[in-house]
Short mmCIF file of C-alpha atoms in Angstrom, two decimals:
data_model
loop_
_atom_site.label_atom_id
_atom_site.label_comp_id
_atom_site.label_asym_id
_atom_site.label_seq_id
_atom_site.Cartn_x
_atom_site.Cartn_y
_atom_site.Cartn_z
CA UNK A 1282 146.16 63.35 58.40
CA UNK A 1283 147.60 67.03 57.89
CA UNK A 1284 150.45 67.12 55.70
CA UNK A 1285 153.15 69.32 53.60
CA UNK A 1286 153.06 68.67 50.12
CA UNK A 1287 154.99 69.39 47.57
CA UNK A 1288 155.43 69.27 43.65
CA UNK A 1289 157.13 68.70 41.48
CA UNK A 1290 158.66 65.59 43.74
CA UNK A 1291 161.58 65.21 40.58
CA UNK A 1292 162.87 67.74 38.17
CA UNK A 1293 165.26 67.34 35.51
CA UNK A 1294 166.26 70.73 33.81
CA UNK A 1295 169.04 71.85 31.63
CA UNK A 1296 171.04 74.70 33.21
CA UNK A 1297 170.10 78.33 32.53
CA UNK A 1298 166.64 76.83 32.85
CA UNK A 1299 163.70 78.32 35.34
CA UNK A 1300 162.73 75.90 37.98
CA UNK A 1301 159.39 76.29 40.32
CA UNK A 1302 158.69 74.57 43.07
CA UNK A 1303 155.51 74.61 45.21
CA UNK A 1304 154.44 73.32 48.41
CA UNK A 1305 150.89 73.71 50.09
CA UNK A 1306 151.78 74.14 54.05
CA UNK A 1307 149.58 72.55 56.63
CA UNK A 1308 146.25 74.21 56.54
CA UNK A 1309 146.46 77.09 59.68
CA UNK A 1310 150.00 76.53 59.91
CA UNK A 1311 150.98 80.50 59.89
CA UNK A 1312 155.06 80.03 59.14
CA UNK A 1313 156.55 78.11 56.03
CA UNK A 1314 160.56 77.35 55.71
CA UNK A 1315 162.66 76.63 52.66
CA UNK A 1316 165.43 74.05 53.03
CA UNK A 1317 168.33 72.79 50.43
CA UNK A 1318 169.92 69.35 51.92
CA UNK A 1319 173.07 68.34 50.04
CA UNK A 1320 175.59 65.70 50.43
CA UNK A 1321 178.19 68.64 50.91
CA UNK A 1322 176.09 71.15 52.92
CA UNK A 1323 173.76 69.19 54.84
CA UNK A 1324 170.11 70.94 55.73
CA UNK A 1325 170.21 74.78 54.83
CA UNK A 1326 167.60 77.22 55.77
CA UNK A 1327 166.96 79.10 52.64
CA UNK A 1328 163.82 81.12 53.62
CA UNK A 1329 161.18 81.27 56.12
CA UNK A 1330 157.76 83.52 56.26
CA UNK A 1331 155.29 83.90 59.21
CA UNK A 1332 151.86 85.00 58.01
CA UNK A 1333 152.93 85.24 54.26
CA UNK A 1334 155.66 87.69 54.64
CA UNK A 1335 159.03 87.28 54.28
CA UNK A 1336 160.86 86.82 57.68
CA UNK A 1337 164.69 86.01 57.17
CA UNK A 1338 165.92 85.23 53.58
CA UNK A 1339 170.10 85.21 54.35
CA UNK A 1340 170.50 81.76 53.48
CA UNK A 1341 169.27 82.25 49.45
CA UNK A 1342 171.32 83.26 46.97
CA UNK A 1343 169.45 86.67 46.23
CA UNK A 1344 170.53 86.84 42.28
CA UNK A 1345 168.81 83.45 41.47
CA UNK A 1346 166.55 82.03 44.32
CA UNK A 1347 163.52 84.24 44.76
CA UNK A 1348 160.33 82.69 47.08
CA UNK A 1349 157.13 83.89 47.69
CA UNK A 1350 153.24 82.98 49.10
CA UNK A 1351 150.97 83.94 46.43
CA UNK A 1352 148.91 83.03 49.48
CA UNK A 1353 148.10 81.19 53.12
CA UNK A 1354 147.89 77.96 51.11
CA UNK A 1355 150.86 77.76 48.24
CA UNK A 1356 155.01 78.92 49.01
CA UNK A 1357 156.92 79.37 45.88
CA UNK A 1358 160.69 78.59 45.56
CA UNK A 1359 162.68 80.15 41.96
CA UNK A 1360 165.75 79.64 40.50
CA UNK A 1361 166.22 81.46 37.52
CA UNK A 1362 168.53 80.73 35.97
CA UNK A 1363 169.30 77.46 36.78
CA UNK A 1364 173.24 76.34 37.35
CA UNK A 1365 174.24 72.02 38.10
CA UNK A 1366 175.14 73.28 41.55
CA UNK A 1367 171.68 73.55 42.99
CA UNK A 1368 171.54 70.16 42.53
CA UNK A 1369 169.80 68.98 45.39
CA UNK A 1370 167.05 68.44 47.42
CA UNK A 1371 164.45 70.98 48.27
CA UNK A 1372 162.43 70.93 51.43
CA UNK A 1373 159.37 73.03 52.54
CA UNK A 1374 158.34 72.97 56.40
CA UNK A 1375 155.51 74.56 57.71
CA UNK A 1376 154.59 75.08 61.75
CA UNK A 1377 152.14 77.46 63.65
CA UNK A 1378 154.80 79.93 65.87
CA UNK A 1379 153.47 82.49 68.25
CA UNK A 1380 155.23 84.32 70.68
CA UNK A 1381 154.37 81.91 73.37
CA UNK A 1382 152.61 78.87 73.41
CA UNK A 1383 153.56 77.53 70.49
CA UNK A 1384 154.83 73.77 69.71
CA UNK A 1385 157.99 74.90 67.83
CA UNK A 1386 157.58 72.11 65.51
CA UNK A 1387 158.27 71.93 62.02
CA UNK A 1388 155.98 69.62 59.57
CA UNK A 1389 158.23 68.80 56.57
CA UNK A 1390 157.07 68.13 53.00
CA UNK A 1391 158.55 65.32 51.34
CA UNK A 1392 161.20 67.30 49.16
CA UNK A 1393 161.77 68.09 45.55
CA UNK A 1394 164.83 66.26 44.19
CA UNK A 1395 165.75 68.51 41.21
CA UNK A 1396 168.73 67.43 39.01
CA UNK A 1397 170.46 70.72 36.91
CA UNK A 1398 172.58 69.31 33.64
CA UNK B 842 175.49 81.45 67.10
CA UNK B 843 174.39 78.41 67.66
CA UNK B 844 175.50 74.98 66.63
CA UNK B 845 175.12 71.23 66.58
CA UNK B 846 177.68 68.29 66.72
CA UNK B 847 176.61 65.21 65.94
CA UNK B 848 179.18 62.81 66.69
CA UNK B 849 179.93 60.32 64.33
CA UNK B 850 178.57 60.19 60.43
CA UNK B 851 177.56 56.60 60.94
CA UNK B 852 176.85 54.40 63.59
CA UNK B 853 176.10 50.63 63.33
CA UNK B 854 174.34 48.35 65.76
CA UNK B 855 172.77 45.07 65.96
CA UNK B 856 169.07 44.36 66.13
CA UNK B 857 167.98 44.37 69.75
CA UNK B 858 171.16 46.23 70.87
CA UNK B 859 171.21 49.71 72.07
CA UNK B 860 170.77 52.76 69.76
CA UNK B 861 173.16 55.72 71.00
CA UNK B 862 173.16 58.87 69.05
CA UNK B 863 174.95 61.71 70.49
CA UNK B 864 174.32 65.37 69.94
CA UNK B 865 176.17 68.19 71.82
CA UNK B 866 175.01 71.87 71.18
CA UNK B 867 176.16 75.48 71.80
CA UNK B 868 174.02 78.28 72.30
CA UNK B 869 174.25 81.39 74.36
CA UNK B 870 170.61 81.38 75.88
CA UNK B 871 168.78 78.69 76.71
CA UNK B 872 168.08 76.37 73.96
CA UNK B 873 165.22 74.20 72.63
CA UNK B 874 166.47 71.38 70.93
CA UNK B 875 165.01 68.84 68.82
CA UNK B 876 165.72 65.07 67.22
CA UNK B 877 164.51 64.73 63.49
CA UNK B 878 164.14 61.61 61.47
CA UNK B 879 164.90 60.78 57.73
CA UNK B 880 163.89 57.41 55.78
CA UNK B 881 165.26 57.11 52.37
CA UNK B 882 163.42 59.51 49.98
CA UNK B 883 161.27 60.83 52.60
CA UNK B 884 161.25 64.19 54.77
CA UNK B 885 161.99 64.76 57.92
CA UNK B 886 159.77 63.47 61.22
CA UNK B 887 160.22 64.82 64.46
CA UNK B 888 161.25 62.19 66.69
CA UNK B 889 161.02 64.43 70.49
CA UNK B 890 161.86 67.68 71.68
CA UNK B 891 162.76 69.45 74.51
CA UNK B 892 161.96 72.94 75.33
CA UNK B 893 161.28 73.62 79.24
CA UNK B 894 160.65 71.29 82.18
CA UNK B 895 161.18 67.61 82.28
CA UNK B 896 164.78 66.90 80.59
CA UNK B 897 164.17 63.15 80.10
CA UNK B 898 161.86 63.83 76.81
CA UNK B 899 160.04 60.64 75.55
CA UNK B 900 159.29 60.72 71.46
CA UNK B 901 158.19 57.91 69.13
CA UNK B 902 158.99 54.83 68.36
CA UNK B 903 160.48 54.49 71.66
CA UNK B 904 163.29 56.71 71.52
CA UNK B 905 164.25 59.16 74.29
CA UNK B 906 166.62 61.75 74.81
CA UNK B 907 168.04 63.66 78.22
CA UNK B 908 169.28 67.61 77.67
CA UNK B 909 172.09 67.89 80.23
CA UNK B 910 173.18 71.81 80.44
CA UNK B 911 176.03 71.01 82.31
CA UNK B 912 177.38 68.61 79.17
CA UNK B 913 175.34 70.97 76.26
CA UNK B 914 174.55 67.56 75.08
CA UNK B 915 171.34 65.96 74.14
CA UNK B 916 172.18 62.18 73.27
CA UNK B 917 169.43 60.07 71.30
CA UNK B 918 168.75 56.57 72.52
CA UNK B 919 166.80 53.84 72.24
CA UNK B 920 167.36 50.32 74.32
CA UNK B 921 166.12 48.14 71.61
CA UNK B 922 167.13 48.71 68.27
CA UNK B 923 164.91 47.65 65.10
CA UNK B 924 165.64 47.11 61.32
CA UNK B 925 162.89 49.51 60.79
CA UNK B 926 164.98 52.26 62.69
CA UNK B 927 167.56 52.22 60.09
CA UNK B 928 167.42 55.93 58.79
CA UNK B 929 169.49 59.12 59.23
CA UNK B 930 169.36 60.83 62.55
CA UNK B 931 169.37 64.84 62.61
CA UNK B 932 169.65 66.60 65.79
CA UNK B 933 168.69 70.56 65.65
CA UNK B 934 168.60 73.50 68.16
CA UNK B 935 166.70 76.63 67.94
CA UNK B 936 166.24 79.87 70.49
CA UNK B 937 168.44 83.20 71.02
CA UNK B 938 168.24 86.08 68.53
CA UNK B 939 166.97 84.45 65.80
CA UNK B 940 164.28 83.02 67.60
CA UNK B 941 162.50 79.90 68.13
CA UNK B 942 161.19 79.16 64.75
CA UNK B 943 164.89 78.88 63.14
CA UNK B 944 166.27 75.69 63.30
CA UNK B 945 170.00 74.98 63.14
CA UNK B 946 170.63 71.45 62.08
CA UNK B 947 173.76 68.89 62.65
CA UNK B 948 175.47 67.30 59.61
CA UNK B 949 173.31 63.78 60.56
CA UNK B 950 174.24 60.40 61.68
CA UNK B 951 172.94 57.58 59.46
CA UNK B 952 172.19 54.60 61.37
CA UNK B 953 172.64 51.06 60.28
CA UNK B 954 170.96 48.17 61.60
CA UNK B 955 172.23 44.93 60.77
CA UNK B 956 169.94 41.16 61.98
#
């Protein structure tokens, strides 16, 4: 059973404070997405890459958030430094998109729930 | 751009009774559109999705939906409803410029299912 995984699955951190998160995409899944659901904002696409590269990035705040691949198997989310407002919940999807014939689904991870004090 | 409405933040039904989610959309090419699920503490599941053809789409658990273009809507339902189908509801389009890997997401409707 393929999944999207994710760690840490809680973080507590004290503001001005790095936080990583990782996730591990479905094994020949070629495009990963970064989400932020809050109570306020709802789901927010953050990032998304297709083959490791960075595809569309609007969504992250560019002074704080950075996110990478390393590589096919680990997507990296930053925020350095850390501030209470992004507080929330962090999701990472992966899916296989082509041109054509792809499913257009998304496989989400079960989130990181990271507190900022 | 595109865009989701889901109407109504929370909708309550009985067990057994019928589950009615609505979802109305705006896009400026033809859409693909797409019903996620979220349990407490959990990710999100895709529940069904439409993309070409048929426009009654069958997805888990029993649940359906129907994309009417003339409406833009793409209403959730389900005839029976369960306790275990208490979770939040997202509805999501994707297509256009942006292309078909971007998802746009509704605010959510959290269903409540009471015995």
């Amino acid at each position: 059973d393929a999944r999207v995984t994710q760690t840490p699955r809680h973080k507590v951190t004290e503001m001005g404070q790095e936080v990583t998160m990782r996730c591990q995409p479905i094994l020949g899944h070629n495009t990963v997405f970064w989400y932020r659901q809050t109570m306020m904002q709802g789901l927010e696409l953050l990032a998304y890459f297709r083959n490791r590269a960075p595809l569309d990035d609007s969504g992250m705040p560019k002074d704080r958030f950075s996110a990478e691949m390393p590589d096919a198997t680990l997507a990296t989310l930053k925020i350095q430094p850390s501030e209470p407002r992004d507080s929330a919940v962090y999701f990472c999807a992966s899916g296989f998109f082509m041109d054509r014939g792809d499913s257009y689904e998304q496989y989400f991870g079960p989130g990181t729930r990271l507190t900022v004090t | 751009a595109q865009s989701v409405t889901q109407l109504g933040s929370h909708v309550s039904v009985s067990e057994g009774a019928l589950v009615l989610l609505r979802c109305n959309y705006s896009s400026s090419v033809p859409p693909y559109l797409f019903w996620y699920v979220q349990y407490p503490n959990q990710g999100l599941q895709l529940l069904l999705k439409y993309t070409t053809g048929a426009t009654l789409v069958k997805g888990i658990n029993g649940f359906e939906a129907e994309f009417k273009k003339s409406e833009t809507s793409f209403h959730l339902t389900k005839p029976s409803a369960h306790m275990s189908d208490a979770a939040e509801y997202f509805c999501a389009v994707s297509g256009g410029p942006t292309g078909f890997q971007k998802l746009v997401f509704g605010t959510g409707t959290r269903l409540l299912v009471s015995p």
